[in-house]
Tab-separated table of C-alpha atoms in Angstrom:
chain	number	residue	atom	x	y	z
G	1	UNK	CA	46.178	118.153	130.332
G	2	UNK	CA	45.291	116.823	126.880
G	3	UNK	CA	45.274	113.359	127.527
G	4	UNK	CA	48.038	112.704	124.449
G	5	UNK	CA	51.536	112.649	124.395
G	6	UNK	CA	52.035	114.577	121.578
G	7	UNK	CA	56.206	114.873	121.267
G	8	UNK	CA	56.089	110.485	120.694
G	9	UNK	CA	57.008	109.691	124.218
G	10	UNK	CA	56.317	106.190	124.925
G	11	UNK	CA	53.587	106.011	127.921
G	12	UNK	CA	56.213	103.082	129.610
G	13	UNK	CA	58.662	105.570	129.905
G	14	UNK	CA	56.158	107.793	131.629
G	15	UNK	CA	55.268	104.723	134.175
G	16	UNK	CA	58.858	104.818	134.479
G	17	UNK	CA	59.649	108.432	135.664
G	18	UNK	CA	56.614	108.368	137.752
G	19	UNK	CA	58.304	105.491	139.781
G	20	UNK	CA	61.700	107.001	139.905
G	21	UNK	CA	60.217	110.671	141.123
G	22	UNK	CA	58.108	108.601	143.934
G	23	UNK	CA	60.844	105.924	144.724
G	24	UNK	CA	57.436	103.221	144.270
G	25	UNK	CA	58.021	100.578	142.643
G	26	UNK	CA	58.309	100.061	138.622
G	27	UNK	CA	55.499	96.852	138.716
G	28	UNK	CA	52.963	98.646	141.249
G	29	UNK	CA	53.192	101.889	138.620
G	30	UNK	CA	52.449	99.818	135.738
G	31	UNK	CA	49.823	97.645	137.456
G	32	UNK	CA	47.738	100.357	138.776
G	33	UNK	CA	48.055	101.968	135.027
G	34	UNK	CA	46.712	99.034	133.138
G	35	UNK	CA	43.652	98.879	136.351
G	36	UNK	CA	42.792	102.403	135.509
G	37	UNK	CA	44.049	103.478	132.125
G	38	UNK	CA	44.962	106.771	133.163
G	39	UNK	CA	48.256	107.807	133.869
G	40	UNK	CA	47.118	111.385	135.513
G	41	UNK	CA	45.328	108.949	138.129
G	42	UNK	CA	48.190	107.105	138.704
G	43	UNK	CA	50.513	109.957	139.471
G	44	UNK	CA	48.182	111.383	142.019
G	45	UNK	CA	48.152	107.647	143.842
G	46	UNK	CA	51.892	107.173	143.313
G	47	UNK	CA	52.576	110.909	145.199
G	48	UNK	CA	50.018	109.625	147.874
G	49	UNK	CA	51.212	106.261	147.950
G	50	UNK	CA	47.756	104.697	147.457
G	51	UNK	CA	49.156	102.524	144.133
G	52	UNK	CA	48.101	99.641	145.559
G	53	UNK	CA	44.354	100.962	146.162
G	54	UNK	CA	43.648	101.836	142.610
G	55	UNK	CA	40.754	100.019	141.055
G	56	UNK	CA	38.901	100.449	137.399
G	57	UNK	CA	36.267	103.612	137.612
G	58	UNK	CA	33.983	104.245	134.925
G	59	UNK	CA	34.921	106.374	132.152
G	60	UNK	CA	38.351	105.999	132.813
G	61	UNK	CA	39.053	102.866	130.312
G	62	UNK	CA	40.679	100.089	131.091
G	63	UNK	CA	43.584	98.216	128.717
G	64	UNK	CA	42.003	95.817	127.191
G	65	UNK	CA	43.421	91.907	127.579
G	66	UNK	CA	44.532	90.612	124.803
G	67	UNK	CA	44.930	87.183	123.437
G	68	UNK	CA	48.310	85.219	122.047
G	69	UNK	CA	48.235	83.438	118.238
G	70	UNK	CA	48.090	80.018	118.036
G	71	UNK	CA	48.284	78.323	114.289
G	72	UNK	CA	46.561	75.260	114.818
G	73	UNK	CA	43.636	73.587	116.778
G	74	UNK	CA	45.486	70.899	118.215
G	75	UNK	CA	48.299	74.000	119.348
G	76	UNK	CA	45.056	75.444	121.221
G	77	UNK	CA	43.971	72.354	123.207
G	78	UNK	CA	47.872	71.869	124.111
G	79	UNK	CA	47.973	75.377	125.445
G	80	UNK	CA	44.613	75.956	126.956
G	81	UNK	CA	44.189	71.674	127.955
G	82	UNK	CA	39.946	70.908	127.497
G	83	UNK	CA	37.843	72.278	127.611
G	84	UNK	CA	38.227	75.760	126.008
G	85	UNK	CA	35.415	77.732	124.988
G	86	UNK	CA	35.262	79.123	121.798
G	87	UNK	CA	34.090	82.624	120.416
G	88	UNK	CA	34.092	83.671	116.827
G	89	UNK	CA	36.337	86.459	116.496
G	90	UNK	CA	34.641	89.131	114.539
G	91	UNK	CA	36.025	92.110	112.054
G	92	UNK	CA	34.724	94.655	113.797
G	93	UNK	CA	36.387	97.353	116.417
G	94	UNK	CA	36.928	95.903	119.768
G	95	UNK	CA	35.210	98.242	122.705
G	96	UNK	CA	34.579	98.774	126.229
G	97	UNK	CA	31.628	100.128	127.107
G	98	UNK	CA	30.980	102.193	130.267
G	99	UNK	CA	27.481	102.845	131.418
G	100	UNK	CA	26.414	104.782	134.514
G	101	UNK	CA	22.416	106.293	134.853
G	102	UNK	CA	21.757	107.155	131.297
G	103	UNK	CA	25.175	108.254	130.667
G	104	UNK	CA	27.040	105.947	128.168
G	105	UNK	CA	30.569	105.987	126.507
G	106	UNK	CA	32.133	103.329	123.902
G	107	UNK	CA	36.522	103.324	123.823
G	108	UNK	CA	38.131	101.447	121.335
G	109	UNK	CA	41.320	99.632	122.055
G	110	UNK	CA	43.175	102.756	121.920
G	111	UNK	CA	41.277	103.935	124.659
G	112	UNK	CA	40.156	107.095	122.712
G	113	UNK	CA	36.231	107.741	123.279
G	114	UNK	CA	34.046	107.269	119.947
G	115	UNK	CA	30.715	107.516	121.390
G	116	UNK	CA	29.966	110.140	118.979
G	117	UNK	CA	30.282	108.285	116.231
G	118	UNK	CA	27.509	105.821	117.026
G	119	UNK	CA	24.546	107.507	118.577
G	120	UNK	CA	22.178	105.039	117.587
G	121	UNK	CA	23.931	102.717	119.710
G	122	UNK	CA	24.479	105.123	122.409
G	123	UNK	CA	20.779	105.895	122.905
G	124	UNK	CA	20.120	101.993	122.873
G	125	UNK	CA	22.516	101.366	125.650
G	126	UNK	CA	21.840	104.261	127.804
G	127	UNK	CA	18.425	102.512	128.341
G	128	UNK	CA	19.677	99.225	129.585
G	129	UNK	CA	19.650	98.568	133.763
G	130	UNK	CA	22.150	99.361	136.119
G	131	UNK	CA	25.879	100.762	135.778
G	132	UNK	CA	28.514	98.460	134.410
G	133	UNK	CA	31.782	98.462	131.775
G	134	UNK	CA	31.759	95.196	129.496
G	135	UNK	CA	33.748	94.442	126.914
G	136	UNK	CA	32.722	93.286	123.337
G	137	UNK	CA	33.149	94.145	119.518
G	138	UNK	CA	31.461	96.934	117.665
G	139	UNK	CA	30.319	95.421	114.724
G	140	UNK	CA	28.609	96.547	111.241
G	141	UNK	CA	25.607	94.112	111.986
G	142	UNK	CA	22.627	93.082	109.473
G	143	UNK	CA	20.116	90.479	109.159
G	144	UNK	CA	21.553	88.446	112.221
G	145	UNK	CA	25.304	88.434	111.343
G	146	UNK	CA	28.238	90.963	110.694
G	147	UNK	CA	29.184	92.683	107.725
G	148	UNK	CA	32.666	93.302	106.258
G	149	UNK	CA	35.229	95.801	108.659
G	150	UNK	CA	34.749	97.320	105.291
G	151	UNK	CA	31.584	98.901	105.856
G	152	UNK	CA	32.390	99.883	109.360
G	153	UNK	CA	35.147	101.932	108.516
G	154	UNK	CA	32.569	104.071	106.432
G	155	UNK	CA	30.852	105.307	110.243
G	156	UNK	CA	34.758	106.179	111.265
G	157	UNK	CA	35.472	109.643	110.607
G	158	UNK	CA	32.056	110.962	109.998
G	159	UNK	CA	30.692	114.453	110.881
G	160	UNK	CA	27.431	114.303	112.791
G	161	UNK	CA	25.637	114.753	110.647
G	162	UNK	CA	26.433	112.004	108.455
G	163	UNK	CA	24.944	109.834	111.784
G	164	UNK	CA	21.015	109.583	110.352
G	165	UNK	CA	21.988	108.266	106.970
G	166	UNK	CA	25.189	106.141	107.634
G	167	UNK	CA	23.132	104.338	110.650
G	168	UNK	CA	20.508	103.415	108.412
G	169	UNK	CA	22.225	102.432	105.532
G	170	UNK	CA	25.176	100.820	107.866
G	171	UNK	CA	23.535	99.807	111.068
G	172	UNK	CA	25.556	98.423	114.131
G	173	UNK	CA	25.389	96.478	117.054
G	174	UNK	CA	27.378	96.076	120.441
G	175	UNK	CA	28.107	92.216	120.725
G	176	UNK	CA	29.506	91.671	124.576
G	177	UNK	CA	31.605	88.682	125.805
G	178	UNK	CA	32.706	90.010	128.908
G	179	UNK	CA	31.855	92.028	131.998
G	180	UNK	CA	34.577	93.959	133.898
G	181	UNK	CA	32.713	96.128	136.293
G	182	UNK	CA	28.885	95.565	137.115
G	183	UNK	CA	27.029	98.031	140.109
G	184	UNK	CA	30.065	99.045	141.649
G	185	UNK	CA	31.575	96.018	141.928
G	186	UNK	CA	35.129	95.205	140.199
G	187	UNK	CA	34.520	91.537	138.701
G	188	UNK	CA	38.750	91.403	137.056
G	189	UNK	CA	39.526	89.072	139.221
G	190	UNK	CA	36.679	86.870	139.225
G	191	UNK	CA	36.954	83.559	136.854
G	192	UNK	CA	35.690	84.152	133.139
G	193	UNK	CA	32.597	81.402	133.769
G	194	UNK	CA	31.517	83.301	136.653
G	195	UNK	CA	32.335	86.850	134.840
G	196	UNK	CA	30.268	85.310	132.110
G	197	UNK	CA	27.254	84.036	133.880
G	198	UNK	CA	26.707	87.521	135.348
G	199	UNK	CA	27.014	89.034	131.887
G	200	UNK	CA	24.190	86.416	130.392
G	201	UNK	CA	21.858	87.470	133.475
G	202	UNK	CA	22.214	90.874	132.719
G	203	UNK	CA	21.183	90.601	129.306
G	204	UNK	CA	18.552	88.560	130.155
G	205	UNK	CA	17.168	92.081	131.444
G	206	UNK	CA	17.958	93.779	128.438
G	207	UNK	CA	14.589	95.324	127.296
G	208	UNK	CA	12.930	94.581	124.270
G	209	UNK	CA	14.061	98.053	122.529
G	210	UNK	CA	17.672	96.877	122.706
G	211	UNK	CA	16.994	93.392	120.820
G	212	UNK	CA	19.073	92.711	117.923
G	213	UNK	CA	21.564	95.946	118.733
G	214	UNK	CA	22.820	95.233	122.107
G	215	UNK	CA	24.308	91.242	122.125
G	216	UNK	CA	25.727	88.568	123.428
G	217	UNK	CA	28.335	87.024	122.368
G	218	UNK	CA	27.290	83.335	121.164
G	219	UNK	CA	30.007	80.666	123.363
G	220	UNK	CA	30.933	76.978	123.262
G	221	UNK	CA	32.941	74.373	124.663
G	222	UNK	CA	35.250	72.194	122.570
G	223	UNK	CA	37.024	69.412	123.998
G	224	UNK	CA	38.724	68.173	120.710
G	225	UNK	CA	40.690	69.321	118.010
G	226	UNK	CA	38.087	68.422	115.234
G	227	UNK	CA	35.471	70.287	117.647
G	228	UNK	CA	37.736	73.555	117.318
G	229	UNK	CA	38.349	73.079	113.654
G	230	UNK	CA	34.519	72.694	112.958
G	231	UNK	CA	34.336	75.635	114.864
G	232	UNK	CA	36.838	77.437	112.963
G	233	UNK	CA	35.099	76.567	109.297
G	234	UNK	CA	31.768	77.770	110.534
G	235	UNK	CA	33.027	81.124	111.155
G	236	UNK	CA	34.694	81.507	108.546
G	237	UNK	CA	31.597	80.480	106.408
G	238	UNK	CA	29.731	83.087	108.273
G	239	UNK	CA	32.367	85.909	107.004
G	240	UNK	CA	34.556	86.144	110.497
G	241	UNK	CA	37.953	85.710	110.693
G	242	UNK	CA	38.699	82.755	113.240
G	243	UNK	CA	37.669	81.728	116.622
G	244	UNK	CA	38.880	83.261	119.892
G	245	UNK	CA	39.983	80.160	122.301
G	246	UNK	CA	39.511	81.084	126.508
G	247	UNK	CA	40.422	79.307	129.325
G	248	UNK	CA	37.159	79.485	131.468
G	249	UNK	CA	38.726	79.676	134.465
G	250	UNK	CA	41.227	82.886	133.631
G	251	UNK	CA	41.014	86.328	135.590
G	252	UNK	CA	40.296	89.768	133.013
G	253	UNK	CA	44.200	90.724	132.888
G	254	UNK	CA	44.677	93.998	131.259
G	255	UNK	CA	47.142	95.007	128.151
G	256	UNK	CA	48.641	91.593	128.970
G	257	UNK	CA	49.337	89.302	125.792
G	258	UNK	CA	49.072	85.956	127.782
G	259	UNK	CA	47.470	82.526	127.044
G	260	UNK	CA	44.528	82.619	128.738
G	261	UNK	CA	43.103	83.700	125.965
G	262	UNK	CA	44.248	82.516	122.447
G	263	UNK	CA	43.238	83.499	118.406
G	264	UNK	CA	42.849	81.083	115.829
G	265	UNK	CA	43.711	82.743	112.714
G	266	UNK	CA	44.293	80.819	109.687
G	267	UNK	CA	45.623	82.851	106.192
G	268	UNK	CA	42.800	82.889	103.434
G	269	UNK	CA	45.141	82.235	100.814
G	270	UNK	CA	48.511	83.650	99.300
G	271	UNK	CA	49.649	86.153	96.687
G	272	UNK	CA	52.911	86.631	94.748
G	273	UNK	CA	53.655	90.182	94.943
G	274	UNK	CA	56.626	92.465	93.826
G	275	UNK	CA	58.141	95.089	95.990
G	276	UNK	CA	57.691	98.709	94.815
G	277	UNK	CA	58.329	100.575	97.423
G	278	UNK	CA	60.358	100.599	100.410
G	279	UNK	CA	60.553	102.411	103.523
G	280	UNK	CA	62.959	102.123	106.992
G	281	UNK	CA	61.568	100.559	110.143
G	282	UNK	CA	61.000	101.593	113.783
G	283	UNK	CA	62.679	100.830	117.221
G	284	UNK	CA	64.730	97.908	117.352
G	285	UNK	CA	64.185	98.071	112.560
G	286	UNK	CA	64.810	101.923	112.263
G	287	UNK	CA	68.075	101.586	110.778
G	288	UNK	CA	67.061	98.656	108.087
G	289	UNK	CA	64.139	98.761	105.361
G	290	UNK	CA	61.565	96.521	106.913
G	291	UNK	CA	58.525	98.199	105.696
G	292	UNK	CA	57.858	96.595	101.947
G	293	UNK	CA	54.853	98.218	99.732
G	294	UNK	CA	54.111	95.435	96.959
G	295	UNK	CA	51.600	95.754	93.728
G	296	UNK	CA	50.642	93.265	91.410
G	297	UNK	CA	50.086	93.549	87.233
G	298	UNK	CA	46.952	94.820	86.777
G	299	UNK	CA	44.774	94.078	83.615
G	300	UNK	CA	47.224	96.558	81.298
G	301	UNK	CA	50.306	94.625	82.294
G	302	UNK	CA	51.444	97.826	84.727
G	303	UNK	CA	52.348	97.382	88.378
G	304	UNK	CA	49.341	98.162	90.817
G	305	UNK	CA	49.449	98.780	94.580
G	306	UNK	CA	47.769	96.152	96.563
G	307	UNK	CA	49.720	96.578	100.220
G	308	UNK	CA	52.149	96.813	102.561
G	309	UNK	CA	53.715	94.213	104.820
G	310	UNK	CA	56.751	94.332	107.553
G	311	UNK	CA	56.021	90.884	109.341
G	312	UNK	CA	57.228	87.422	108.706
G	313	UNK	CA	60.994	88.133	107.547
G	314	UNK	CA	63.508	87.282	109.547
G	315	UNK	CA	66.470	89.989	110.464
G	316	UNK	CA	69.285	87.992	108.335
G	317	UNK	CA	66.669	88.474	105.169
G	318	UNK	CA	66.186	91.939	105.897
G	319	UNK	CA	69.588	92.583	106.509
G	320	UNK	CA	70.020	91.330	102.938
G	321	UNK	CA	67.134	92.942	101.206
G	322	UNK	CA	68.346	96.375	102.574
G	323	UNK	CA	71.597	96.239	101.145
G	324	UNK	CA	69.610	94.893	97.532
G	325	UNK	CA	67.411	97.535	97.944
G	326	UNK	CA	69.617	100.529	98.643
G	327	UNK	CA	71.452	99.556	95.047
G	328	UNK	CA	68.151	99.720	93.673
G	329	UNK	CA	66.549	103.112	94.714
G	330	UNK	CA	64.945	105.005	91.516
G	331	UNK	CA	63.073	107.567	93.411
G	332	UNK	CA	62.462	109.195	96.724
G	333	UNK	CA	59.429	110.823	97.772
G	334	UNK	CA	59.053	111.469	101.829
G	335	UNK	CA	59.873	108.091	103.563
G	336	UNK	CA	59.115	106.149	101.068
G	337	UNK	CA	61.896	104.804	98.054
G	338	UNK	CA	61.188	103.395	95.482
G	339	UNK	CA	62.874	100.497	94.221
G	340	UNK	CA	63.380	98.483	91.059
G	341	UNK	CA	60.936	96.079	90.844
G	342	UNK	CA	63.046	92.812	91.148
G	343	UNK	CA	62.478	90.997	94.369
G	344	UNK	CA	59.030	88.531	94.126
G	345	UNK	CA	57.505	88.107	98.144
G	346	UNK	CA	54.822	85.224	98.938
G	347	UNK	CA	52.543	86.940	101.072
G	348	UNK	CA	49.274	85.491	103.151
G	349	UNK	CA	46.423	87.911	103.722
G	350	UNK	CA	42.824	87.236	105.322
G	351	UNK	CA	40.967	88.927	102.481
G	352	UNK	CA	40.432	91.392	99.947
G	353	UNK	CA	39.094	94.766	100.516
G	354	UNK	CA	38.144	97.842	97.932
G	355	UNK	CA	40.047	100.702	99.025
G	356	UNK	CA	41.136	104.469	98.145
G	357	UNK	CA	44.741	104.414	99.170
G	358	UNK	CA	45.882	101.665	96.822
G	359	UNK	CA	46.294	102.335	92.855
G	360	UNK	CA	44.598	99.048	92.060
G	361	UNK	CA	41.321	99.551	93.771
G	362	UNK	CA	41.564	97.004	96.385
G	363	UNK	CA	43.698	95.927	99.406
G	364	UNK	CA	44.823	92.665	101.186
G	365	UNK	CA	43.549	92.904	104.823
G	366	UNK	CA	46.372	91.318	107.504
G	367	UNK	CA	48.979	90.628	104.757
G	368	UNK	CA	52.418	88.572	106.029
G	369	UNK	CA	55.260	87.471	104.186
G	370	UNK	CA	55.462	83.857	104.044
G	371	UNK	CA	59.232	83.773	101.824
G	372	UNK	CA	61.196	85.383	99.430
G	373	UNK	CA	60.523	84.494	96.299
């Protein structure tokens, strides 16, 4: 009825008592879930046994694909073989957009609905020809290129009537580098260079009004290693935060992590941190502290808050930092212990970001531990 599952049952488990109380099987369940996004939808097919006839509608939002990490370029061309086209992969919110008459909504990748937070945009797009669902990144946009996630995250949140001032003093644009669904017909399945080539003739109807707010996603094709790391600098130098690798000849396969489609991230730099804080894990980590706040001196010599990291240990390290850090606990407060700080973590990060949550101003965007110290 409300669309969540508000107790924290996991939506798999759902797909998976929807196939037991039909007797259909597990795979068709979750198929017609990730065609659709909506698991009311797919109970009503599963009791009618019509899984196999369920197909994306508009304003029902689809899982979005999603791409696999690769560390270097010459990792990419042994994955993805040449050529690959490129995209620069943006800091922005990635979102489906669903268009039909004048009627236009934007989902993010949670599938929640935040076309009220960008009006602007909304009354741009509900102008453009024909129905369709594409999928791009919503970007904080100015003077040709993107701004910081930063200043996005200042139009998340807002009341409406926060939406005159924020859009002029934070405007945004739609940038799209894919089409899923265009005039009732279902393009998933169709190869990306053919998906692609209808999306860059529809914009090429995009009326003037639109310019500059509703985009297309700049491609090209690499056929080298040195080609993709070119690629990669030039992004960076422009402020994004890698390049997005894609097989050209790959169907649109959504919530799956495959290698059709493949990031190129590379870590900004590295930080020596101390742990401060420390809280237990979830699922397979709930019964080890996984979860590591760290902080930094600041100019006074005390010990500021800069992050949190869980990724890049491995479980033998964390088995032994739990058992270090449960002899070390000076204070409890909710989930969160703190610790005596004696345990020094490398830890990459993309970049550096004010924020209001930290003690010490700022925060590292994307950190990972690299080693123990």
């Amino acid at each position: 009825i409300t669309g969540d599952l508000r107790i924290g049952l996991k939506e798999g488990l759902v797909e998976e008592a929807v196939a037991a109380a039909w007797q259909r099987p597990l795979a068709s369940v979750r198929e017609a879930h990730l065609l659709c996004g909506d698991l009311a939808t797919v109970v009503r097919a599963a009791a009618a046994d019509r899984l196999g006839s369920v197909e994306p509608a508009l304003f029902q939002p689809l899982q979005f694909m999603l791409a696999s990490p690769e560390p270097t370029a010459e990792s990419v061309l042994n994955r993805l073989g040449a050529p690959v086209w490129l995209e620069e992969k943006y800091d922005g919110i990635r979102c489906q957009m669903h268009k039909r008459g004048s009627r236009v909504e934007f989902y993010s990748r949670d599938l929640r609905r935040i076309t009220a937070q960008f009006p602007e945009l909304a009354r741009v797009a509900s102008a453009l020809p024909g129905d369709l669902m594409a999928d791009g990144e919503l970007l904080a946009w100015r003077d040709g290129r993107a701004l910081p996630f930063a200043e996005l995250q200042k139009r998340l949140g807002r009341t409406p009537g926060d939406d005159f001032f924020l859009g002029a003093e934070i405007p945004v644009s739609l940038s799209l580098f894919d089409l899923l669904w265009l005039d009732g017909r279902p393009l998933l399945q169709a190869p990306l260079a053919e998906r692609r080539a209808a999306l860059a003739r529809f914009m090429a109807t995009v009326p003037p009004s639109a310019s500059g707010v509703i985009l297309l996603a700049p491609v090209q094709q690499a056929d080298t290693a040195a080609a993709i790391d070119a690629a990669f600098v030039h992004a960076r130098q422009r402020g994004n935060e890698g390049l997005m690798a894609k097989d050209p000849r790959s169907a649109y396969a959504p919530g799956r992590r495959g290698f059709a489609w493949v990031k190129l991230k590379k870590a900004y730099a590295t930080l020596d941190v101390v742990v401060t804080g420390v809280e237990y894990g979830h699922g397979k980590r709930k019964g080890v502290l996984s979860d590591y706040t760290f902080s930094i001196r600041d100019d006074h010599g005390r010990l500021a808050t800069v992050g949190k990291a869980y990724s890049g240990l491995t479980n033998a390290e964390i088995a032994t930092l739990t058992a270090h850090f449960l002899d070390r606990v000076v204070e409890e407060k909710g989930r969160v212990r703190r610790v005596v700080p004696d345990v020094v973590l490398e830890v990459a990060f993309d970049s550096i970001h004010p924020s209001d949550r930290h003690e010490s101003g700022f925060a590292l965007r994307f950190p990972r531990i690299v080693r123990i110290r």
